[in-house]
CSV table of C-alpha atoms and ligand atoms in Angstrom, one decimal:
chain,number,residue,atom,x,y,z
S,1,UNK,CA,-24.7,4.5,21.1
S,2,UNK,CA,-23.1,3.5,24.5
S,3,UNK,CA,-20.4,1.0,25.3
S,4,UNK,CA,-19.7,-0.1,28.8
S,5,UNK,CA,-16.3,-1.4,30.0
S,6,UNK,CA,-13.0,-0.4,31.5
S,7,UNK,CA,-11.3,2.3,29.3
S,8,UNK,CA,-7.6,2.9,29.1
S,9,UNK,CA,-6.0,5.7,27.0
S,10,UNK,CA,-3.2,8.2,26.8
S,11,UNK,CA,-4.1,11.8,26.0
S,12,UNK,CA,-0.3,12.6,26.1
S,13,UNK,CA,3.0,10.8,26.7
S,14,UNK,CA,2.7,11.5,30.4
S,15,UNK,CA,-1.0,10.9,31.0
S,16,UNK,CA,-2.4,7.4,31.4
S,17,UNK,CA,-6.2,7.5,32.0
S,18,UNK,CA,-8.0,4.5,33.4
S,19,UNK,CA,-11.8,4.7,33.7
S,20,UNK,CA,-13.4,1.7,35.3
S,21,UNK,CA,-16.9,0.5,34.6
S,22,UNK,CA,-18.0,3.5,32.7
S,23,UNK,CA,-20.2,4.2,29.7
S,24,UNK,CA,-18.7,5.9,26.6
S,25,UNK,CA,-21.2,7.7,24.3
S,26,UNK,CA,-20.5,7.6,20.6
S,27,UNK,CA,-22.2,9.7,18.0
S,28,UNK,CA,-21.5,9.9,14.2
S,29,UNK,CA,-18.5,7.7,14.9
S,30,UNK,CA,-16.9,10.1,17.4
S,31,UNK,CA,-16.5,10.1,21.2
S,32,UNK,CA,-19.0,12.4,23.0
S,33,UNK,CA,-17.9,11.6,26.5
S,34,UNK,CA,-18.0,9.2,29.5
S,35,UNK,CA,-20.7,8.6,32.1
S,36,UNK,CA,-20.7,6.8,35.4
S,37,UNK,CA,-24.4,5.9,34.9
S,38,UNK,CA,-26.5,5.7,31.8
S,39,UNK,CA,-28.5,8.8,31.1
S,40,UNK,CA,-32.2,8.4,31.9
S,41,UNK,CA,-34.4,6.7,29.2
S,42,UNK,CA,-31.5,5.3,27.2
S,43,UNK,CA,-32.9,2.3,25.2
S,44,UNK,CA,-31.2,-0.9,26.1
S,45,UNK,CA,-30.7,-1.7,22.5
S,46,UNK,CA,-28.4,1.4,22.4
S,47,UNK,CA,-25.9,-0.1,24.9
S,48,UNK,CA,-23.2,-2.8,24.5
S,49,UNK,CA,-21.9,-4.1,27.7
S,50,UNK,CA,-18.4,-5.5,27.7
S,51,UNK,CA,-18.4,-6.3,31.4
S,52,UNK,CA,-14.9,-6.6,32.9
S,53,UNK,CA,-13.1,-6.4,29.6
S,54,UNK,CA,-10.8,-3.5,28.8
S,55,UNK,CA,-11.2,-1.1,25.9
S,56,UNK,CA,-8.2,0.7,24.4
S,57,UNK,CA,-7.7,2.8,21.3
S,58,UNK,CA,-6.8,0.7,18.2
S,59,UNK,CA,-3.1,0.7,17.3
S,60,UNK,CA,-1.6,2.9,14.5
S,61,UNK,CA,1.5,1.6,12.8
S,62,UNK,CA,3.1,4.3,10.7
S,63,UNK,CA,5.9,2.2,9.1
S,64,UNK,CA,5.1,-1.2,7.5
S,65,UNK,CA,5.9,-2.8,4.1
S,66,UNK,CA,2.8,-4.6,2.9
S,67,UNK,CA,4.5,-6.8,0.2
S,68,UNK,CA,7.2,-7.9,2.6
S,69,UNK,CA,4.6,-9.5,4.9
S,70,UNK,CA,5.4,-12.8,3.2
S,71,UNK,CA,9.1,-12.5,4.2
S,72,UNK,CA,8.8,-11.8,7.9
S,73,UNK,CA,11.5,-13.5,9.8
S,74,UNK,CA,13.6,-14.2,6.7
S,75,UNK,CA,17.3,-13.3,6.0
S,76,UNK,CA,18.1,-11.7,9.4
S,77,UNK,CA,21.7,-13.1,9.3
S,78,UNK,CA,22.4,-10.2,6.9
S,79,UNK,CA,22.5,-6.4,7.4
S,80,UNK,CA,20.3,-3.9,5.6
S,81,UNK,CA,21.9,-3.6,2.2
S,82,UNK,CA,22.5,-7.3,1.4
S,83,UNK,CA,19.1,-8.1,3.0
S,84,UNK,CA,17.5,-5.7,0.6
S,85,UNK,CA,19.3,-7.2,-2.4
S,86,UNK,CA,19.0,-10.9,-1.5
S,87,UNK,CA,15.5,-11.0,0.1
S,88,UNK,CA,13.5,-7.9,-0.2
S,89,UNK,CA,13.9,-6.8,-3.8
S,90,UNK,CA,13.3,-10.3,-5.4
S,91,UNK,CA,10.1,-10.5,-3.3
S,92,UNK,CA,8.9,-7.1,-4.3
S,93,UNK,CA,9.6,-7.8,-7.9
S,94,UNK,CA,6.9,-10.5,-7.8
S,95,UNK,CA,4.3,-7.7,-7.3
S,96,UNK,CA,4.3,-6.9,-11.1
S,97,UNK,CA,1.8,-9.8,-11.0
S,98,UNK,CA,-1.3,-8.0,-9.8
S,99,UNK,CA,-3.2,-11.3,-9.0
S,100,UNK,CA,-0.4,-12.4,-6.8
S,101,UNK,CA,-0.2,-9.0,-5.1
S,102,UNK,CA,-4.0,-9.0,-4.5
S,103,UNK,CA,-3.8,-12.4,-2.8
S,104,UNK,CA,-0.9,-11.3,-0.6
S,105,UNK,CA,-2.4,-8.0,0.3
S,106,UNK,CA,-5.7,-9.6,1.4
S,107,UNK,CA,-3.8,-11.9,3.8
S,108,UNK,CA,-1.6,-8.9,5.0
S,109,UNK,CA,-4.6,-6.6,5.7
S,110,UNK,CA,-6.5,-9.4,7.4
S,111,UNK,CA,-3.6,-9.9,9.7
S,112,UNK,CA,-3.3,-6.2,10.5
S,113,UNK,CA,-7.0,-6.1,11.3
S,114,UNK,CA,-6.8,-9.2,13.4
S,115,UNK,CA,-3.9,-7.7,15.5
S,116,UNK,CA,-5.8,-4.5,16.0
S,117,UNK,CA,-3.8,-2.2,13.8
S,118,UNK,CA,-6.7,-0.3,12.3
S,119,UNK,CA,-4.8,2.7,11.1
S,120,UNK,CA,-1.4,2.5,9.3
S,121,UNK,CA,1.0,3.9,6.8
S,122,UNK,CA,2.3,1.3,4.3
S,123,UNK,CA,4.9,1.1,1.6
S,124,UNK,CA,3.6,-1.0,-1.4
S,125,UNK,CA,6.0,-1.6,-4.3
S,126,UNK,CA,6.8,0.4,-7.5
S,127,UNK,CA,3.8,-1.3,-9.2
S,128,UNK,CA,0.9,1.0,-9.8
S,129,UNK,CA,-1.8,-1.6,-10.3
S,130,UNK,CA,-0.8,-3.7,-7.2
S,131,UNK,CA,-0.6,-0.6,-5.1
S,132,UNK,CA,-4.1,0.4,-6.2
S,133,UNK,CA,-5.4,-3.1,-5.1
S,134,UNK,CA,-3.8,-2.6,-1.6
S,135,UNK,CA,-5.5,0.8,-1.3
S,136,UNK,CA,-8.9,-0.5,-2.4
S,137,UNK,CA,-8.9,-3.7,-0.3
S,138,UNK,CA,-7.9,-1.7,2.8
S,139,UNK,CA,-10.7,0.8,2.2
S,140,UNK,CA,-13.2,-2.1,1.7
S,141,UNK,CA,-12.1,-3.7,4.9
S,142,UNK,CA,-12.9,-0.6,6.9
S,143,UNK,CA,-9.3,0.3,7.8
S,144,UNK,CA,-7.9,3.8,7.6
S,145,UNK,CA,-4.5,5.1,6.7
S,146,UNK,CA,-2.0,5.9,4.1
S,147,UNK,CA,-0.5,3.8,1.2
S,148,UNK,CA,2.4,4.8,-1.1
S,149,UNK,CA,3.6,3.5,-4.4
S,150,UNK,CA,7.3,3.2,-3.9
S,151,UNK,CA,9.5,5.3,-6.2
S,152,UNK,CA,13.0,4.0,-7.2
S,153,UNK,CA,15.0,4.9,-10.3
S,154,UNK,CA,18.6,4.2,-9.3
S,155,UNK,CA,20.8,1.5,-7.7
S,156,UNK,CA,18.0,-1.1,-8.0
S,157,UNK,CA,17.8,-4.4,-9.9
S,158,UNK,CA,16.4,-3.9,-13.4
S,159,UNK,CA,13.0,-5.5,-12.5
S,160,UNK,CA,12.5,-2.7,-9.9
S,161,UNK,CA,14.1,0.1,-11.8
S,162,UNK,CA,11.6,2.8,-12.9
S,163,UNK,CA,11.8,5.3,-15.7
S,164,UNK,CA,11.7,8.6,-13.8
S,165,UNK,CA,8.9,10.2,-15.8
S,166,UNK,CA,6.8,7.1,-15.6
S,167,UNK,CA,7.4,6.8,-11.9
S,168,UNK,CA,6.1,10.4,-11.4
S,169,UNK,CA,3.1,9.9,-13.8
S,170,UNK,CA,2.1,6.6,-12.0
S,171,UNK,CA,2.3,8.4,-8.7
S,172,UNK,CA,0.1,11.3,-9.8
S,173,UNK,CA,-2.4,8.9,-11.3
S,174,UNK,CA,-2.8,7.2,-7.9
S,175,UNK,CA,-3.1,10.5,-6.1
S,176,UNK,CA,-5.9,11.5,-8.3
S,177,UNK,CA,-7.7,8.1,-8.4
S,178,UNK,CA,-7.5,7.7,-4.6
S,179,UNK,CA,-9.0,11.2,-4.1
S,180,UNK,CA,-11.8,10.3,-6.5
S,181,UNK,CA,-12.7,6.9,-5.2
S,182,UNK,CA,-11.5,6.4,-1.6
S,183,UNK,CA,-12.5,7.8,1.7
S,184,UNK,CA,-10.4,6.6,4.6
S,185,UNK,CA,-7.3,5.4,2.6
S,186,UNK,CA,-5.1,8.2,1.4
S,187,UNK,CA,-2.0,8.4,-0.8
S,188,UNK,CA,1.4,9.2,0.6
S,189,UNK,CA,4.5,10.0,-1.5
S,190,UNK,CA,7.0,7.1,-0.9
S,191,UNK,CA,10.5,7.6,-2.3
S,192,UNK,CA,12.2,4.3,-1.0
S,193,UNK,CA,15.3,6.0,0.4
S,194,UNK,CA,18.0,8.3,-1.0
S,195,UNK,CA,20.2,5.7,-2.5
S,196,UNK,CA,17.4,4.5,-4.8
S,197,UNK,CA,16.0,7.9,-6.0
S,198,UNK,CA,17.8,10.2,-8.4
S,199,UNK,CA,17.8,14.0,-7.9
S,200,UNK,CA,15.5,14.3,-10.8
S,201,UNK,CA,13.0,11.9,-9.2
S,202,UNK,CA,13.2,13.6,-5.8
S,203,UNK,CA,12.7,17.0,-7.4
S,204,UNK,CA,9.7,15.7,-9.3
S,205,UNK,CA,8.2,14.1,-6.1
S,206,UNK,CA,8.8,17.4,-4.2
S,207,UNK,CA,6.8,19.2,-6.8
S,208,UNK,CA,4.0,16.6,-6.7
S,209,UNK,CA,3.9,17.0,-2.9
S,210,UNK,CA,3.6,20.8,-3.3
S,211,UNK,CA,0.9,20.6,-5.9
S,212,UNK,CA,-1.3,18.1,-4.1
S,213,UNK,CA,-0.2,18.8,-0.5
S,214,UNK,CA,0.9,15.2,0.0
S,215,UNK,CA,2.4,13.6,3.1
S,216,UNK,CA,5.7,11.8,2.6
S,217,UNK,CA,7.3,8.6,4.0
S,218,UNK,CA,10.8,7.3,3.6
S,219,UNK,CA,13.8,5.8,5.4
S,220,UNK,CA,16.5,7.8,7.1
S,221,UNK,CA,19.9,6.8,8.7
S,222,UNK,CA,19.1,3.2,9.5
S,223,UNK,CA,22.5,1.5,8.9
S,224,UNK,CA,26.1,2.8,9.0
S,225,UNK,CA,26.9,1.5,5.5
S,226,UNK,CA,23.7,3.1,4.2
S,227,UNK,CA,24.6,6.5,5.8
S,228,UNK,CA,28.1,6.3,4.2
S,229,UNK,CA,26.6,5.5,0.9
S,230,UNK,CA,24.4,8.6,1.0
S,231,UNK,CA,27.4,10.7,1.9
S,232,UNK,CA,29.2,9.4,-1.2
S,233,UNK,CA,26.1,10.0,-3.4
S,234,UNK,CA,25.6,13.6,-2.2
S,235,UNK,CA,29.0,14.9,-1.2
S,236,UNK,CA,27.8,18.5,-1.4
S,237,UNK,CA,25.0,18.2,1.0
S,238,UNK,CA,25.7,18.3,4.8
S,239,UNK,CA,23.7,15.2,5.9
S,240,UNK,CA,21.2,12.5,5.0
S,241,UNK,CA,18.4,14.6,6.5
S,242,UNK,CA,19.6,17.6,4.4
S,243,UNK,CA,19.2,15.6,1.2
S,244,UNK,CA,15.4,15.1,1.8
S,245,UNK,CA,15.1,18.7,2.8
S,246,UNK,CA,16.9,19.9,-0.4
S,247,UNK,CA,14.3,18.3,-2.5
S,248,UNK,CA,11.2,19.5,-0.6
S,249,UNK,CA,10.6,16.1,1.0
S,250,UNK,CA,10.6,17.2,4.7
S,251,UNK,CA,7.1,18.5,4.6
S,252,UNK,CA,6.1,20.2,8.0
S,253,UNK,CA,3.9,17.9,10.1
S,254,UNK,CA,3.4,15.6,7.1
S,255,UNK,CA,6.5,13.5,6.9
S,256,UNK,CA,7.4,10.1,8.3
S,257,UNK,CA,11.0,9.0,8.5
S,258,UNK,CA,11.8,5.4,9.6
S,259,UNK,CA,14.7,4.5,11.9
S,260,UNK,CA,16.6,7.8,12.2
S,261,UNK,CA,19.3,6.1,14.3
S,262,UNK,CA,22.5,8.0,13.3
S,263,UNK,CA,21.7,11.7,13.4
S,264,UNK,CA,23.8,14.7,14.2
S,265,UNK,CA,22.5,17.5,16.4
S,266,UNK,CA,21.9,19.6,13.3
S,267,UNK,CA,19.8,16.9,11.7
S,268,UNK,CA,17.8,16.7,14.9
S,269,UNK,CA,17.2,20.4,14.9
S,270,UNK,CA,16.0,20.3,11.3
S,271,UNK,CA,13.7,17.3,12.0
S,272,UNK,CA,12.2,19.0,15.0
S,273,UNK,CA,11.7,22.2,13.1
S,274,UNK,CA,9.7,20.4,10.5
S,275,UNK,CA,7.9,18.3,13.0
S,276,UNK,CA,9.0,15.1,11.2
S,277,UNK,CA,7.6,11.9,12.7
S,278,UNK,CA,10.4,9.5,13.5
S,279,UNK,CA,9.0,6.0,13.2
S,280,UNK,CA,11.1,4.0,15.6
S,281,UNK,CA,11.4,0.3,14.6
S,282,UNK,CA,13.2,-1.3,17.5
S,283,UNK,CA,12.6,-4.9,16.4
S,284,UNK,CA,13.7,-4.3,12.9
S,285,UNK,CA,16.8,-2.5,14.1
S,286,UNK,CA,17.7,-5.5,16.3
S,287,UNK,CA,16.9,-8.0,13.5
S,288,UNK,CA,19.1,-6.3,10.9
S,289,UNK,CA,21.8,-5.3,13.5
S,290,UNK,CA,21.1,-1.7,12.5
S,291,UNK,CA,21.6,0.0,15.8
S,292,UNK,CA,19.5,1.5,18.7
S,293,UNK,CA,17.8,4.8,18.3
S,294,UNK,CA,18.2,7.0,21.5
S,295,UNK,CA,14.5,7.1,22.0
S,296,UNK,CA,14.5,8.9,25.4
S,297,UNK,CA,17.0,11.5,24.2
S,298,UNK,CA,14.9,12.2,21.1
S,299,UNK,CA,11.7,12.4,23.1
S,300,UNK,CA,13.3,14.7,25.6
S,301,UNK,CA,14.6,17.0,22.8
S,302,UNK,CA,11.0,17.4,21.6
S,303,UNK,CA,11.2,15.2,18.5
S,304,UNK,CA,8.1,13.3,17.6
S,305,UNK,CA,8.7,9.6,17.8
S,306,UNK,CA,6.3,6.6,17.3
S,307,UNK,CA,6.6,2.9,17.6
S,308,UNK,CA,6.3,1.0,14.3
S,309,UNK,CA,6.8,-2.5,13.1
S,310,UNK,CA,8.7,-2.2,9.8
S,311,UNK,CA,7.5,-5.6,8.7
S,312,UNK,CA,9.3,-7.6,7.2
S,313,UNK,CA,12.5,-6.3,8.9
S,314,UNK,CA,10.4,-6.4,12.0
S,315,UNK,CA,9.1,-9.9,12.1
S,316,UNK,CA,5.6,-9.3,13.5
S,317,UNK,CA,2.9,-6.7,12.7
S,318,UNK,CA,1.4,-7.1,16.3
S,319,UNK,CA,1.8,-3.7,17.9
S,320,UNK,CA,1.4,-5.0,21.4
S,321,UNK,CA,4.5,-7.1,20.8
S,322,UNK,CA,6.3,-4.1,19.3
S,323,UNK,CA,5.4,-2.0,22.4
S,324,UNK,CA,6.8,-4.7,24.7
S,325,UNK,CA,10.0,-5.1,22.7
S,326,UNK,CA,10.6,-1.3,22.5
S,327,UNK,CA,10.3,-1.1,26.3
S,328,UNK,CA,12.6,-4.1,26.7
S,329,UNK,CA,15.3,-2.7,24.4
S,330,UNK,CA,15.0,0.8,26.1
S,331,UNK,CA,15.7,-0.8,29.4
S,332,UNK,CA,18.8,-2.6,28.2
S,333,UNK,CA,20.0,0.7,26.5
S,334,UNK,CA,19.4,2.6,29.7
S,335,UNK,CA,21.9,0.5,31.5
S,336,UNK,CA,24.9,1.9,29.5
S,337,UNK,CA,23.3,5.3,29.0
S,338,UNK,CA,22.3,6.7,32.4
S,339,UNK,CA,20.4,9.7,31.0
S,340,UNK,CA,18.2,7.3,28.9
S,341,UNK,CA,15.4,6.5,31.3
S,342,UNK,CA,13.5,3.4,30.1
S,343,UNK,CA,10.2,3.7,28.4
S,344,UNK,CA,7.1,3.0,30.6
S,345,UNK,CA,4.1,1.0,29.7
S,346,UNK,CA,1.9,4.2,29.5
S,347,UNK,CA,4.4,5.8,27.2
S,348,UNK,CA,4.6,2.7,25.1
S,349,UNK,CA,0.8,2.7,24.7
S,350,UNK,CA,0.9,6.4,23.7
S,351,UNK,CA,3.6,5.8,21.1
S,352,UNK,CA,1.4,3.2,19.4
S,353,UNK,CA,-2.0,4.9,19.7
S,354,UNK,CA,-2.4,8.7,19.9
S,355,UNK,CA,1.3,9.5,19.2
S,356,UNK,CA,1.1,8.1,15.7
S,357,UNK,CA,-2.7,8.6,15.3
S,358,UNK,CA,-2.2,12.3,15.3
S,359,UNK,CA,-0.6,12.0,12.0
S,360,UNK,CA,-3.9,10.8,10.5
S,361,UNK,CA,-6.2,13.1,12.5
S,362,UNK,CA,-8.2,12.8,15.7
S,363,UNK,CA,-7.2,9.1,16.1
S,364,UNK,CA,-5.8,7.1,19.0
S,365,UNK,CA,-7.5,8.5,22.0
S,366,UNK,CA,-10.9,8.6,23.7
S,367,UNK,CA,-11.0,12.3,24.2
S,368,UNK,CA,-14.2,14.1,23.1
S,369,UNK,CA,-14.3,14.5,19.3
S,370,UNK,CA,-11.9,11.6,18.6
S,371,UNK,CA,-12.8,8.9,16.1
S,372,UNK,CA,-14.0,5.9,18.1
S,373,UNK,CA,-11.4,3.4,16.9
S,374,UNK,CA,-11.1,0.8,19.6
S,375,UNK,CA,-10.1,-2.7,20.6
S,376,UNK,CA,-12.1,-4.7,23.2
S,377,UNK,CA,-9.7,-7.0,24.9
S,378,UNK,CA,-10.7,-10.0,27.0
S,379,UNK,CA,-8.0,-11.4,29.3
S,380,UNK,CA,-9.0,-14.6,31.0
S,381,UNK,CA,-8.7,-14.2,34.8
S,382,UNK,CA,-11.4,-16.7,35.6
S,383,UNK,CA,-9.2,-18.5,38.1
S,384,UNK,CA,-10.8,-17.9,41.5
S,385,UNK,CA,-8.8,-15.2,43.4
S,386,UNK,CA,-6.8,-14.1,40.4
S,387,UNK,CA,-9.0,-11.2,39.2
S,388,UNK,CA,-6.8,-8.6,37.6
S,389,UNK,CA,-7.2,-4.8,37.5
S,390,UNK,CA,-7.8,-3.1,34.1
S,391,UNK,CA,-4.2,-1.9,34.2
S,392,UNK,CA,-2.9,-5.4,34.9
S,393,UNK,CA,-5.0,-6.8,32.1
S,394,UNK,CA,-3.5,-4.2,29.7
S,395,UNK,CA,0.1,-5.1,30.8
S,396,UNK,CA,-0.5,-8.8,30.3
S,397,UNK,CA,-2.1,-8.1,26.9
S,398,UNK,CA,0.9,-6.0,25.8
S,399,UNK,CA,3.4,-8.6,26.9
S,400,UNK,CA,1.6,-11.9,26.1
S,401,UNK,CA,-1.6,-11.2,24.4
S,402,UNK,CA,-2.5,-11.8,20.8
S,403,UNK,CA,-5.4,-11.5,18.3
S,404,UNK,CA,-7.4,-14.2,20.2
S,405,UNK,CA,-7.7,-11.7,23.1
S,406,UNK,CA,-9.2,-9.0,20.9
S,407,UNK,CA,-12.9,-9.8,20.9
S,408,UNK,CA,-14.2,-6.7,19.0
S,409,UNK,CA,-12.7,-3.9,16.8
S,410,UNK,CA,-14.3,-0.6,16.0
S,411,UNK,CA,-13.5,2.0,13.4
S,412,UNK,CA,-15.5,5.3,13.4
S,413,UNK,CA,-17.9,3.8,15.9
S,414,UNK,CA,-18.7,0.8,13.7
S,415,UNK,CA,-17.8,-2.8,14.7
S,416,UNK,CA,-15.7,-4.1,11.8
I,501,GUN,N1,15.6,1.0,3.3
I,501,GUN,C1,15.3,1.0,2.1
I,501,GUN,N2,14.3,0.1,1.8
I,501,GUN,C2,14.1,-0.5,3.0
I,501,GUN,C3,13.2,-1.6,3.4
I,501,GUN,O1,12.4,-2.2,2.6
I,501,GUN,N3,13.3,-2.0,4.7
I,501,GUN,C4,14.1,-1.3,5.6
I,501,GUN,N4,14.1,-1.8,6.8
I,501,GUN,N5,14.9,-0.4,5.2
I,501,GUN,C5,14.9,0.0,3.9
I,502,FE,FE1,11.1,0.1,6.3
């Protein structure tokens, strides 16, 4: 199969490739290569021509809370801990009702797909049955990614407080069932964050991760009060990061930690050593007055960072808007931090496509052998004399585009 159009992609943080009016060849769902002209005797039924439109890798969002979708935009006059207590926990409690959960998850996943996030890593809730529905619906919709049943057995309201053994047993059941029945959606261990997981639960999860070689996702150093609380809960461990490490929850190349704002040099050394992915949630961190992660400093130090939405603390799942906001905040931050060069548009695209896609596999680029997961974007430039270049179209889509501009979505070479 061949697609014709203007292709833009980022093989690395510093490379931004623009191929105008080319053909991409796709076989078995993967990119084979680009051609200036169609190879001789290609059947016309084998070619889709997208004309002047641009084609980019689909977005990957490695930190999003599926149940919180219904809360986006709510409660932002509070900081993290009261926001969790007053808004988030009561909402997540409702997911004990699997029918309700199924309805919400359908709407949530349809929105992700509409916005072009075709690969993701989501937190569900503590509820096993509702989590399974999220996994199953995502698989059936043709999306790819990770889903985790949240584990919490301390400092939580009684309706979200799990029995430790039960929490581990439910987790294991979902690991096994998803391996049996699903293909593109995988299970990820999901301790909510240190304050809501006992040492016994973290130990058990660390063991499950070993046994099944699971990836892990959680939250790290998001808010000053939260960091202080972790210090009080674990006075014998040197840092928040060290707590996860002590329980085998910093798995090399397989761990996602959201926020990571207030880190010591030693914590950064450890996170780099384990190649933990720091999922940077700029919009969430602004909404909950959490702080600003020194993105440039972290990237320069060789830490792996990605752009993520953190819905509902981030108010939109649209990754183009998350890229724009991350760049805007990095510019303001650079004013008072002269070594913090602002993020560029190419870097923003990378941190929302191949950067996070690497966590899943060969995802997020159009290099040979990559899964062809793509968005075809039409930006209207029909006003005479206002024709835009492919790069300009991408910039305008990132800043002011929405799902109406995405006219086709592909996963593994199939239009979904
Ligand atoms: N820390 C623990 N749970 C959460 C959550 O649901 N959202 C955010 N932003 N931070 C958390
Ligand atoms: Fe989060």
